[in-house]
PDB file of C-alpha atoms in Angstrom:
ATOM      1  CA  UNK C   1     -12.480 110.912  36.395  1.00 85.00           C
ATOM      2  CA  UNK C   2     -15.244 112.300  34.183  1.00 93.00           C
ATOM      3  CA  UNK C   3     -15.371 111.892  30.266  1.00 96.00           C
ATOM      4  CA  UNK C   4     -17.418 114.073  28.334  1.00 97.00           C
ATOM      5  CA  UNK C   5     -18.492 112.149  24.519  1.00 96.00           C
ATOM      6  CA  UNK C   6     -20.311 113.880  22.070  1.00 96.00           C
ATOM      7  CA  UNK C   7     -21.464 112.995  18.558  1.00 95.00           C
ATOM      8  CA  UNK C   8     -24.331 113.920  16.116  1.00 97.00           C
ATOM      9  CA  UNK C   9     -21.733 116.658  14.057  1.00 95.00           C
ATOM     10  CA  UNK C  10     -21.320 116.413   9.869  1.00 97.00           C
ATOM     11  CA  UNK C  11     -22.198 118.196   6.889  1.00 98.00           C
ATOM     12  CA  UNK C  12     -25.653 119.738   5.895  1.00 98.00           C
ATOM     13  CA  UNK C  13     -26.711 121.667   3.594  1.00 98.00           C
ATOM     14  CA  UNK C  14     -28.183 125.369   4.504  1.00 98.00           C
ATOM     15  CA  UNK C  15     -31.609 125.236   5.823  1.00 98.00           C
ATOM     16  CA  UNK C  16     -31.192 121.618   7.074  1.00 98.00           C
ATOM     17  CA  UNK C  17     -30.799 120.298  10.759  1.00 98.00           C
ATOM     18  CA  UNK C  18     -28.534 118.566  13.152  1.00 98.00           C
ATOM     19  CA  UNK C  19     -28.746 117.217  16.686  1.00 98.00           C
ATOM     20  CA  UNK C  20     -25.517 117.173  18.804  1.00 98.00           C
ATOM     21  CA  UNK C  21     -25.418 114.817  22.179  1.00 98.00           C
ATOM     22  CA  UNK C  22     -23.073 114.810  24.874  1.00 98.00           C
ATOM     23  CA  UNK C  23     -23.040 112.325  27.884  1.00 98.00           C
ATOM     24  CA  UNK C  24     -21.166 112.605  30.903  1.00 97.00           C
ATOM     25  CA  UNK C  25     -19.559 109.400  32.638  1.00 95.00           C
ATOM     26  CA  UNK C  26     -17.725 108.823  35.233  1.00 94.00           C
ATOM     27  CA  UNK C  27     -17.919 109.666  39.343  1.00 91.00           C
ATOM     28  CA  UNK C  28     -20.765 112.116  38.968  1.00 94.00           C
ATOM     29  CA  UNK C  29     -23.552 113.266  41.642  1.00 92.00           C
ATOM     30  CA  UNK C  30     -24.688 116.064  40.185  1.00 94.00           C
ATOM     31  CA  UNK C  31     -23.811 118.721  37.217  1.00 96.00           C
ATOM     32  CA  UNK C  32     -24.542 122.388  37.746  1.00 96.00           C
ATOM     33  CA  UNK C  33     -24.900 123.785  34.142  1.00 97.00           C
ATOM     34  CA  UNK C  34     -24.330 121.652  30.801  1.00 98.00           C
ATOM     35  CA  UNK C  35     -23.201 123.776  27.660  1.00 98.00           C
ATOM     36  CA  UNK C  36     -22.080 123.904  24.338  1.00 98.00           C
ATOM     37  CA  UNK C  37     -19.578 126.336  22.385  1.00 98.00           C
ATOM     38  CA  UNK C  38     -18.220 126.701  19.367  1.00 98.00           C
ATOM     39  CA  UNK C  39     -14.793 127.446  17.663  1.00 98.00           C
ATOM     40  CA  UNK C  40     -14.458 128.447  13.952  1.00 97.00           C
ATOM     41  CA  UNK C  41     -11.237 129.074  11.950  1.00 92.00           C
ATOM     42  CA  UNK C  42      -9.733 131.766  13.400  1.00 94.00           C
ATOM     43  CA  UNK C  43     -12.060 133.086  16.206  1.00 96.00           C
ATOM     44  CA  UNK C  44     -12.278 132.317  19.846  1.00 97.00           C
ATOM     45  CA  UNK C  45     -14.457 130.055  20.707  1.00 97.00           C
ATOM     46  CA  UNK C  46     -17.723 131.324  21.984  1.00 98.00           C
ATOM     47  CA  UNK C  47     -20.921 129.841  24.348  1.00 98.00           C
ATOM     48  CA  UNK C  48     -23.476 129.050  21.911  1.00 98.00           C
ATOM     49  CA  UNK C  49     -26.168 127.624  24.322  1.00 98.00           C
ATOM     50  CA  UNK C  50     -26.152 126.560  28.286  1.00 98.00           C
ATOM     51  CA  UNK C  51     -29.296 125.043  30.306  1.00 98.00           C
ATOM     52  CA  UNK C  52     -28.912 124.682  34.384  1.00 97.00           C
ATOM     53  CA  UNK C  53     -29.955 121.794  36.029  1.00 95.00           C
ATOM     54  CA  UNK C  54     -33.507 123.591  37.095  1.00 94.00           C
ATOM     55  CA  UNK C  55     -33.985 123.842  33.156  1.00 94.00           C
ATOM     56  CA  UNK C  56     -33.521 127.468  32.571  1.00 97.00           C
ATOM     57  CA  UNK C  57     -31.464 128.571  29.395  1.00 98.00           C
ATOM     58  CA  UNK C  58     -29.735 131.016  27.614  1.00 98.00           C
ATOM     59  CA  UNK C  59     -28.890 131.569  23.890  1.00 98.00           C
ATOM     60  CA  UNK C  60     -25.908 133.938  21.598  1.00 98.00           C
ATOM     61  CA  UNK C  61     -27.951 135.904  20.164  1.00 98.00           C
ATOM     62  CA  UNK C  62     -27.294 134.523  16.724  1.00 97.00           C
ATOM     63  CA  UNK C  63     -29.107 131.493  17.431  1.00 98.00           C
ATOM     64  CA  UNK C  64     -32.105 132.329  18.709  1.00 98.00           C
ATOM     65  CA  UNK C  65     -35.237 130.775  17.846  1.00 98.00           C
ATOM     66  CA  UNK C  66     -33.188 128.287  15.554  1.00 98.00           C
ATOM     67  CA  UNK C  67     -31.220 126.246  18.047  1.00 98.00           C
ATOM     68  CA  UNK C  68     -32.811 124.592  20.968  1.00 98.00           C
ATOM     69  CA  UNK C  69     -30.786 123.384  24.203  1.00 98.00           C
ATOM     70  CA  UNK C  70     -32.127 120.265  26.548  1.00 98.00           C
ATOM     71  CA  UNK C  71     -30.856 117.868  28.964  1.00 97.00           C
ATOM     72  CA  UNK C  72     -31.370 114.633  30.999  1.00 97.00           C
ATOM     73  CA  UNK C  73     -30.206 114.622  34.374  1.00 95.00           C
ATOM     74  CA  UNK C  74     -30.922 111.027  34.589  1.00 95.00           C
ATOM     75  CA  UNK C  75     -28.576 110.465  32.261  1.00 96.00           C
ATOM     76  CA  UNK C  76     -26.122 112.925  32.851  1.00 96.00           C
ATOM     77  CA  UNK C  77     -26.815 114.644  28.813  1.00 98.00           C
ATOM     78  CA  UNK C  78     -27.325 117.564  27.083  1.00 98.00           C
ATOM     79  CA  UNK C  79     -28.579 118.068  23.348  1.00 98.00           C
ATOM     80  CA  UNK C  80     -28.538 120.820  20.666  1.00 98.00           C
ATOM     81  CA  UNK C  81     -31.324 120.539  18.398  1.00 98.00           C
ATOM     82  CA  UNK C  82     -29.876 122.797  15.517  1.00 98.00           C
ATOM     83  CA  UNK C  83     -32.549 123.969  13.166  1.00 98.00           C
ATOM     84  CA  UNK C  84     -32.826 126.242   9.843  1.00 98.00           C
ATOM     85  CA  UNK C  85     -28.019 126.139   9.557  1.00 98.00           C
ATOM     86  CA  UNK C  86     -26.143 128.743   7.926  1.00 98.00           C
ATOM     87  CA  UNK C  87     -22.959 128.518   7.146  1.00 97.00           C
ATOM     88  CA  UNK C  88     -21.474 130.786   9.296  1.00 97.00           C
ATOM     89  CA  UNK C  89     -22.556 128.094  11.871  1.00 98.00           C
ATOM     90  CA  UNK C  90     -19.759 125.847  10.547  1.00 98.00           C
ATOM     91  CA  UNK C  91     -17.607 125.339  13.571  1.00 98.00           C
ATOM     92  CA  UNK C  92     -16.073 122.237  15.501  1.00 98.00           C
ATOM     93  CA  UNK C  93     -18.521 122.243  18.912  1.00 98.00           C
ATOM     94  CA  UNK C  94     -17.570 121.644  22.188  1.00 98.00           C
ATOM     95  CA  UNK C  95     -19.550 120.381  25.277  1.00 98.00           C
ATOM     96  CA  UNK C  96     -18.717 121.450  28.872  1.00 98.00           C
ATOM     97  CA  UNK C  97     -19.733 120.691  31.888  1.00 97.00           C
ATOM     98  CA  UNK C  98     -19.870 122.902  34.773  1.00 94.00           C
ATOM     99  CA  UNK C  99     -20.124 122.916  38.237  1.00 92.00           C
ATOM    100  CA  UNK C 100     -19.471 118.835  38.098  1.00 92.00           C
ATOM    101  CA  UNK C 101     -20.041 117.758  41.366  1.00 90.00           C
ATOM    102  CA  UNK C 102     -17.882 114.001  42.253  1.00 89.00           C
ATOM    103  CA  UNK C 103     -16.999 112.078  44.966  1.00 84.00           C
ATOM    104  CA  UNK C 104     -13.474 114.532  45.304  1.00 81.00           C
ATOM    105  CA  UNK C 105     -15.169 117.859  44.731  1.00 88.00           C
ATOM    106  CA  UNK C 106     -16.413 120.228  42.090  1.00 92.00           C
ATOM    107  CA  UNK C 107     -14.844 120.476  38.612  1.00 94.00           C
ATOM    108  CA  UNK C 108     -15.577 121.366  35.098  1.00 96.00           C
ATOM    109  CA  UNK C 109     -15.012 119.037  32.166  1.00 96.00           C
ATOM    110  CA  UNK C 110     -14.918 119.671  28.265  1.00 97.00           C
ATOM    111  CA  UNK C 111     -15.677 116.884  25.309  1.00 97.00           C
ATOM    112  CA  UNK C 112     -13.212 116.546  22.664  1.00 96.00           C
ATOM    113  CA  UNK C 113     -15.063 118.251  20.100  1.00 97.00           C
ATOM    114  CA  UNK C 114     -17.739 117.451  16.977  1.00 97.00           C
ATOM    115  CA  UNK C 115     -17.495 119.520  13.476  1.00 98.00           C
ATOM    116  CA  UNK C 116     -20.368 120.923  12.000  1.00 98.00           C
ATOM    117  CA  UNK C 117     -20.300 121.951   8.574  1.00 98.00           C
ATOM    118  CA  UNK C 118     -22.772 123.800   6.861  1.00 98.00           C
ATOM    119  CA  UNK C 119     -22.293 123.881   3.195  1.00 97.00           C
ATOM    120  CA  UNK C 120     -24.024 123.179  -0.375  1.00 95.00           C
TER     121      UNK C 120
END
């Protein structure tokens, strides 16, 4: 089985930063594309960043140039590096993890969740 743990979420004020982690355990050989999303009140939730293993990314538009995406295959992690937070940001976070590759075949796998508040 493969467990997903993140941590890093809180509250900051507008204009400040945060840095979400998520590391996957468990039977792993490889993981295709590590992501996170998002979920506020009332609205579905949404990808907010993804990186493949090879490195290349993608953003929602409404981060771009604030939030930055990275992972260690070594370690089986990926990080959001949230910069410059609105509050419209404020949203409980979720990693997944796609394309997990184990010893019984290929699966994805969500973490429980971290909330990020943005507010003064």
């Amino acid at each position: 089985q493969v467990q997903l743990v993140e941590s890093g979420g809180g509250l900051v004020q507008p204009g400040g930063s945060l840095r979400l982690s998520c590391a996957a355990s468990g039977r792993i050989l490889s993981i295709n594309v590590m992501g996170w999303y998002r979920q506020a009140p009332g609205k579905q939730r949404e990808l907010v960043a993804a990186i493949l293993s090879g490195g290349s990314t993608s953003y929602v538009d409404s981060v771009k140039g604030r939030f930055t995406i990275s992972r260690d295959n070594a370690k089986n992690s990926v990080y959001l590096q949230m910069n410059s937070l609105k509050p419209e940001d404020t949203a409980v976070y979720y990693c997944k993890a796609g394309g997990v590759r184990g010893w019984g075949g290929v699966s994805d796998y969500w973490g429980q969740g971290t909330q990020v508040t943005v507010a003064s």
